Coordinates of C-alpha atoms in Angstrom, one line a residue:
M1 CA -66.3 -10.9 -31.5
A2 CA -62.8 -10.4 -31.9
S3 CA -62.4 -7.0 -31.1
S4 CA -64.5 -8.2 -27.5
F5 CA -61.6 -10.8 -26.7
A6 CA -59.1 -8.4 -27.2
C7 CA -60.7 -6.1 -24.7
A8 CA -61.1 -8.7 -22.2
I9 CA -57.3 -9.7 -22.7
F10 CA -56.4 -5.8 -22.1
V11 CA -58.7 -5.6 -19.1
W12 CA -56.9 -8.6 -17.7
V13 CA -53.5 -7.6 -18.3
F14 CA -54.1 -4.4 -16.9
F15 CA -55.4 -5.5 -13.4
C16 CA -52.7 -7.9 -13.3
V17 CA -50.2 -5.0 -13.8
S18 CA -51.9 -2.4 -11.6
N19 CA -52.7 -4.9 -8.5
P20 CA -49.7 -5.2 -6.0
A21 CA -51.6 -7.7 -4.5
V22 CA -51.1 -10.3 -7.6
N23 CA -47.6 -8.7 -8.3
A24 CA -46.6 -9.6 -4.6
N25 CA -48.1 -13.2 -4.8
E26 CA -46.1 -13.9 -8.1
D27 CA -42.8 -12.7 -6.4
Y28 CA -43.4 -14.7 -3.0
E29 CA -44.2 -17.7 -5.4
K30 CA -40.8 -17.1 -7.6
A31 CA -38.5 -16.3 -4.4
S32 CA -39.9 -19.5 -2.6
D33 CA -39.4 -21.9 -5.9
A34 CA -35.5 -20.4 -6.2
L35 CA -35.2 -21.3 -2.4
Q36 CA -36.7 -24.7 -2.9
L37 CA -34.9 -25.3 -5.6
I38 CA -31.6 -25.0 -4.0
L39 CA -32.3 -26.7 -1.1
M40 CA -33.1 -29.8 -2.9
K41 CA -29.5 -30.6 -3.7
Y42 CA -27.6 -28.4 -0.8
D43 CA -25.8 -30.2 2.0
R44 CA -24.5 -27.9 4.4
R45 CA -22.0 -29.8 5.9
L46 CA -20.0 -29.3 2.6
R47 CA -18.0 -25.8 2.2
P48 CA -18.8 -24.2 -1.1
G49 CA -16.1 -25.5 -3.7
F50 CA -15.2 -28.8 -1.8
G51 CA -12.3 -30.5 -3.2
S52 CA -11.2 -27.2 -5.1
E53 CA -9.9 -23.9 -4.5
P54 CA -10.2 -22.6 -0.7
V55 CA -13.3 -20.4 -0.2
E56 CA -12.4 -16.9 0.4
I57 CA -14.0 -14.8 3.4
S58 CA -14.0 -11.2 3.1
V59 CA -14.8 -9.6 6.6
N60 CA -15.8 -6.3 7.9
V61 CA -16.3 -5.4 11.4
N62 CA -18.5 -2.2 12.8
V63 CA -18.1 -1.6 16.5
D64 CA -21.3 -0.4 17.9
F65 CA -20.3 0.2 21.3
I66 CA -17.3 -0.6 23.5
E67 CA -16.6 -0.4 27.1
M68 CA -13.7 -1.0 29.7
L69 CA -14.4 -3.6 32.6
P70 CA -13.8 -2.2 36.1
D71 CA -10.4 -1.5 36.5
H72 CA -9.4 -4.7 38.2
E73 CA -11.0 -6.5 35.8
M74 CA -8.1 -5.5 33.3
G75 CA -10.6 -5.9 29.8
Y76 CA -13.3 -4.9 27.7
K77 CA -16.7 -5.8 26.3
V78 CA -17.6 -4.7 22.6
Q79 CA -20.8 -4.9 20.7
M80 CA -20.1 -5.0 17.3
T81 CA -21.6 -6.2 13.7
L82 CA -19.6 -8.8 11.9
Q83 CA -20.0 -8.8 8.3
R84 CA -18.9 -11.6 6.3
M85 CA -18.8 -12.1 2.5
W86 CA -18.4 -15.3 0.5
K87 CA -19.5 -16.9 -2.9
D88 CA -21.3 -20.3 -3.1
S89 CA -22.0 -21.3 -6.8
R90 CA -24.9 -23.7 -5.1
L91 CA -26.8 -20.8 -4.1
A92 CA -27.0 -19.4 -7.3
H93 CA -30.6 -18.5 -8.5
N94 CA -33.1 -17.4 -11.0
Y95 CA -34.7 -14.6 -9.0
S96 CA -34.8 -11.2 -10.6
S97 CA -33.0 -9.5 -7.5
D98 CA -31.2 -10.7 -4.1
L99 CA -32.7 -12.7 -2.3
V100 CA -32.8 -11.4 1.9
L101 CA -33.2 -14.0 4.3
G102 CA -33.5 -13.8 8.4
D103 CA -32.9 -17.2 9.1
F104 CA -29.9 -18.8 7.5
E105 CA -27.2 -21.2 9.7
D106 CA -29.9 -23.9 10.0
D107 CA -30.1 -24.5 5.9
F108 CA -26.7 -23.1 4.6
W109 CA -23.1 -23.6 5.2
V110 CA -21.8 -20.5 7.3
P111 CA -18.0 -19.9 8.3
D112 CA -17.4 -21.1 11.7
L113 CA -15.5 -18.0 12.8
Y114 CA -14.6 -17.5 16.4
F115 CA -12.9 -15.0 18.8
P116 CA -10.0 -16.5 20.2
E117 CA -9.1 -16.0 24.1
A118 CA -12.6 -14.2 24.6
E119 CA -14.1 -14.9 28.1
S120 CA -17.4 -15.0 26.7
V121 CA -19.2 -14.5 23.4
R122 CA -22.9 -13.9 22.8
Q123 CA -24.9 -14.0 19.4
D124 CA -28.0 -12.3 18.7
K125 CA -30.2 -14.8 17.1
K126 CA -33.0 -11.9 15.9
A127 CA -30.1 -9.3 14.5
V128 CA -29.1 -11.4 11.6
L129 CA -29.2 -10.1 7.5
V130 CA -28.4 -12.7 4.7
R131 CA -28.5 -11.5 1.0
L132 CA -28.4 -14.0 -1.7
S133 CA -27.6 -12.6 -5.1
P134 CA -28.1 -14.7 -8.1
D135 CA -25.0 -15.5 -9.0
G136 CA -24.5 -17.4 -5.7
N137 CA -22.7 -14.2 -3.5
V138 CA -23.6 -14.1 0.3
F139 CA -23.6 -11.4 2.3
Y140 CA -24.2 -12.4 6.2
S141 CA -24.3 -9.7 9.0
S142 CA -24.9 -10.3 12.6
Q143 CA -24.6 -8.9 15.9
F144 CA -22.0 -10.1 18.8
D145 CA -21.4 -9.1 22.2
V146 CA -17.4 -9.8 23.3
V147 CA -16.0 -9.8 26.3
R148 CA -12.2 -10.1 26.4
R149 CA -9.2 -9.7 28.4
C150 CA -6.5 -7.3 27.7
A151 CA -2.9 -7.7 28.9
M152 CA -2.1 -4.4 30.2
D153 CA 1.1 -2.5 31.8
L154 CA -0.2 -0.9 34.7
R155 CA 3.0 0.8 35.7
G156 CA 1.8 4.4 34.8
F157 CA -1.6 3.8 36.0
P158 CA -3.9 5.8 35.9
F159 CA -2.4 7.6 33.2
D160 CA -1.5 4.6 31.3
V161 CA -2.1 3.5 27.5
Q162 CA -3.4 0.1 26.7
T163 CA -3.1 -1.6 23.7
C164 CA -6.0 -4.2 23.1
H165 CA -6.7 -7.0 20.5
L166 CA -9.7 -8.8 18.9
I167 CA -8.7 -11.9 16.8
L168 CA -11.1 -13.2 14.5
E169 CA -10.0 -17.3 13.1
S170 CA -11.9 -20.3 11.7
F171 CA -12.3 -23.0 14.4
T172 CA -12.5 -25.7 11.7
Y173 CA -11.0 -24.8 8.3
T174 CA -7.4 -24.4 7.6
T175 CA -5.7 -21.9 5.0
S176 CA -6.2 -25.3 2.4
D177 CA -10.1 -25.0 2.5
L178 CA -10.7 -21.3 4.0
R179 CA -9.2 -17.9 3.5
L180 CA -9.6 -15.0 5.6
K181 CA -9.4 -11.3 4.3
W182 CA -10.3 -7.9 5.8
N183 CA -12.7 -6.0 2.9
E184 CA -11.3 -2.7 2.2
D185 CA -12.4 -0.6 -1.0
E186 CA -10.8 2.6 -0.8
E187 CA -12.9 4.0 -3.7
R188 CA -16.1 3.3 -1.9
N189 CA -14.6 4.8 1.2
V190 CA -15.3 1.2 2.8
H191 CA -12.8 0.3 5.7
P192 CA -12.5 -3.1 7.2
V193 CA -13.0 -1.8 11.0
Y194 CA -15.5 1.0 11.3
F195 CA -15.4 2.1 15.0
G196 CA -17.8 5.6 14.5
N197 CA -18.1 8.4 17.1
L198 CA -17.9 6.2 20.2
V199 CA -17.7 8.0 23.7
L200 CA -16.2 6.0 26.3
P201 CA -16.9 6.7 29.9
R202 CA -13.6 7.2 31.4
S203 CA -11.3 6.6 28.4
R204 CA -10.7 7.0 24.7
I205 CA -9.9 5.1 21.7
T206 CA -6.8 6.8 20.4
D207 CA -5.8 4.7 17.3
V208 CA -7.0 1.6 15.5
S209 CA -5.5 -0.8 12.9
W210 CA -6.4 -4.3 11.6
I211 CA -3.3 -7.1 10.2
K212 CA -3.8 -10.4 8.8
Y213 CA -1.5 -13.1 9.6
S214 CA -1.1 -17.0 9.7
L215 CA -0.7 -19.3 12.8
I216 CA 0.6 -23.0 12.2
F217 CA -0.6 -25.5 14.4
A218 CA -0.4 -29.0 14.6
V219 CA -3.3 -30.1 12.5
G220 CA -2.3 -26.7 10.0
E221 CA -2.0 -23.4 8.9
Y222 CA -5.2 -20.9 10.1
D223 CA -5.6 -17.8 8.9
N224 CA -6.3 -14.7 11.6
L225 CA -7.6 -11.3 11.2
E226 CA -7.1 -9.0 14.1
V227 CA -8.2 -5.4 15.3
T228 CA -5.9 -3.6 17.4
F229 CA -7.4 -0.6 19.3
V230 CA -5.3 1.7 21.6
I231 CA -7.2 3.3 24.7
A232 CA -6.1 5.9 26.9
R233 CA -7.7 6.7 30.3
D234 CA -9.3 9.9 30.6
P235 CA -6.5 11.8 33.2
L236 CA -9.3 14.5 34.3
S237 CA -11.9 11.7 35.8
Y238 CA -9.3 9.9 37.7
T239 CA -7.5 13.0 38.7
W240 CA -10.8 14.2 40.6
A241 CA -11.8 10.7 41.6
Y242 CA -8.4 9.5 43.4
F243 CA -5.8 12.4 43.7
V244 CA -7.8 15.6 44.3
P245 CA -8.9 14.0 47.6
A246 CA -5.3 13.1 48.8
V247 CA -4.2 16.5 47.9
L248 CA -6.7 17.9 50.0
V249 CA -6.2 15.9 53.2
V250 CA -2.4 16.7 53.0
F251 CA -3.1 20.7 52.8
L252 CA -5.2 19.9 55.9
S253 CA -2.3 18.3 57.7
W254 CA -0.2 21.5 57.2
T255 CA -2.6 23.7 59.1
N256 CA -1.0 22.6 61.9
F257 CA 1.9 24.8 61.4
W258 CA -0.6 28.0 61.9
I259 CA -2.0 26.6 65.3
K260 CA 0.1 27.7 68.1
P261 CA 2.0 24.7 70.1
E262 CA 0.1 25.2 73.1
C263 CA -3.0 23.6 71.5
I264 CA -2.0 19.8 71.7
G265 CA -5.3 18.5 71.4
T266 CA -6.0 20.4 68.3
R267 CA -2.9 19.7 66.4
V268 CA -2.9 16.0 67.4
G269 CA -6.6 15.8 66.4
I270 CA -5.7 17.1 63.1
A271 CA -2.6 15.2 62.0
L272 CA -4.3 11.7 63.1
S273 CA -7.3 12.7 61.3
S274 CA -5.1 13.6 58.3
C275 CA -3.5 10.0 58.8
L276 CA -6.6 8.2 58.9
S277 CA -8.5 9.7 56.1
L278 CA -5.4 9.5 53.6
L279 CA -5.4 5.4 54.5
A280 CA -8.7 5.1 54.1
L281 CA -8.2 6.6 50.4
Y282 CA -5.8 4.6 49.9
C283 CA -7.5 1.5 50.8
F284 CA -10.4 2.4 48.3
V285 CA -8.0 3.1 45.3
V286 CA -6.4 -0.2 46.2
F287 CA -9.6 -2.2 46.2
Q288 CA -10.8 -0.6 42.9
C289 CA -7.1 -0.9 41.0
P290 CA -5.9 -3.8 39.5
K291 CA -3.7 -5.9 41.9
T292 CA -0.4 -6.3 40.6
S293 CA 3.4 -7.4 41.5
Y294 CA 4.7 -4.1 40.6
L295 CA 4.3 -0.9 42.3
K296 CA 1.9 1.4 40.2
L297 CA 2.3 5.4 39.7
I298 CA -0.8 5.9 42.0
D299 CA 0.9 3.8 44.5
V300 CA 4.0 6.2 44.6
F301 CA 1.9 8.7 44.9
Y302 CA 0.0 8.0 47.8
V303 CA 3.2 6.8 49.4
I304 CA 4.4 10.2 49.2
C305 CA 1.3 11.6 50.4
L306 CA 1.6 9.7 53.7
L307 CA 5.1 10.6 54.1
F308 CA 4.2 14.6 54.0
V309 CA 1.2 13.6 56.4
F310 CA 4.1 11.6 59.0
L311 CA 6.4 14.5 58.6
A312 CA 3.8 17.3 59.5
L313 CA 3.0 14.7 62.6
A314 CA 6.9 14.5 63.2
E315 CA 7.4 18.2 63.0
F316 CA 4.7 18.9 65.5
I317 CA 6.4 16.4 67.9
L318 CA 9.7 18.1 67.5
V319 CA 8.4 21.3 68.4
I320 CA 6.8 19.8 71.8
L321 CA 10.6 18.4 72.5
I322 CA 12.0 21.9 71.8
R323 CA 9.9 23.5 74.0
R324 CA 10.2 20.7 76.9
N325 CA 14.0 20.4 76.6
K326 CA 14.2 24.2 76.8
N327 CA 12.2 24.3 79.7
K328 CA 13.7 21.7 81.7
C329 CA 17.2 23.4 80.9
S330 CA 15.8 26.6 82.3
S331 CA 14.6 24.4 85.3
L332 CA 17.8 23.3 86.4
S333 CA 19.4 26.7 86.0
N334 CA 17.2 27.9 89.0
P335 CA 17.0 25.1 91.8
P336 CA 14.1 26.0 94.3
A337 CA 15.1 27.1 98.0
E338 CA 12.9 24.2 99.4
E339 CA 12.0 20.7 98.7
E340 CA 8.3 21.5 98.9
K341 CA 8.7 24.3 96.3
L342 CA 10.5 22.1 93.7
D343 CA 7.6 19.5 93.9
E344 CA 4.9 22.1 93.3
D345 CA 7.1 23.6 90.3
L346 CA 7.6 19.9 88.8
Q347 CA 3.7 19.2 89.1
V348 CA 2.9 22.7 87.4
E349 CA 5.7 21.8 84.7
T350 CA 3.7 18.5 84.0
S351 CA 0.3 19.7 83.4
V352 CA 1.0 23.1 81.7
P353 CA 4.4 23.4 80.7
E354 CA 5.5 27.2 80.5
P355 CA 8.5 27.0 78.3
S356 CA 11.3 29.8 78.1
S357 CA 11.0 32.7 75.2
R358 CA 14.3 31.1 73.4
A359 CA 12.3 27.6 73.2
S360 CA 9.7 29.5 72.2
K361 CA 11.2 31.5 69.6
W362 CA 12.9 27.8 68.0
A363 CA 9.5 26.5 68.0
Q364 CA 8.1 29.5 65.9
I365 CA 10.7 29.4 63.6
L366 CA 10.3 25.6 62.8
D367 CA 6.8 26.2 62.2
L368 CA 7.5 29.3 59.7
M369 CA 10.2 27.1 57.9
S370 CA 7.6 24.5 57.4
R371 CA 5.1 26.5 56.3
A372 CA 6.9 27.4 53.2
L373 CA 9.3 24.0 52.9
F374 CA 6.3 21.6 52.9
P375 CA 4.2 23.5 50.2
L376 CA 7.3 23.9 48.2
G377 CA 8.7 20.2 48.4
F378 CA 5.0 18.9 47.8
F379 CA 4.7 21.4 44.9
F380 CA 7.9 20.3 42.9
I381 CA 7.0 16.7 43.5
L382 CA 3.5 17.4 41.8
L383 CA 5.3 18.9 39.0
F384 CA 7.7 16.1 38.6
F385 CA 4.5 13.6 38.3
I386 CA 2.8 16.1 35.6
L387 CA 6.0 16.1 33.6
A388 CA 6.7 12.4 33.9
I389 CA 2.9 11.7 32.5

């Protein structure tokens, strides 16, 4: 009889251990009991350690995605995972391992961190991870989308380098109740801020740093955590978009130097179309670029391009004047014998001028000099721009 009872006990124990459903139910009940025991005496309105030492919040920022806003908006949008760690002795439990929760803010105290000077902040309520350790340590991770302005000095646009900031601060608690710090562990290779291998469309991140400081307001002193990242625009993309078309239009205006002065319509058409095309390009660039009260590098470049196009047009006007003036001098030195002959010659001169060989020679020399001087001058200015960048 005793042996049969012992066998029954052995079979029951073996069944409980080997059956995962039974173990899962027991784990669920233990975890649920632990949470219920915590919530019985928990008041989420009071911070951990109320009335004693300030609670210390350790912070990590993992940047998942970042992009610059359109140039004229001067800002950036960042998607990041914000990890916060602190200790709340009220959350200590007797469960054998960490409790992993999804919904946390409605039942427990959470530090009220916010992003000063942010235009918009959106928290993904579904992307939340909470771990409660048996000794009361809390790991709280959630995802944010933040849009923030960035104060920029655009004198070197589009080859400028900008420094942008992301700031974290407690909205309610001063340093007497809450202290912030970056979570850094060199032994485990844990960095407070992690950007990863992010690829930005028209710029790149060249440097990242983080600091902690305090600000004093009328109600008290507040801790601030600040991330600073340096962003440099991609010069190749802006060169192809803004500079190459302008240079090609300037080159087009120089084709007048290889066209005969007699082709007035052709040369005037090329000169005017070059001016209008360059003005249209500059209007497009102005619309895309930020509005500033000072000249930017790209403004200076387009002004120089417009100057070269107008000089090419002025050179052609000068060629016409030289030919006409020389032709008039030639007509005055040979007066006609009869008044009818003079009227006929003046009519011919007005319609299709026939300049003297000397006038034609001076016009050709001016065109030949322009073929060399215009490209050389423009090349040296481009070289100066490249060296200045």
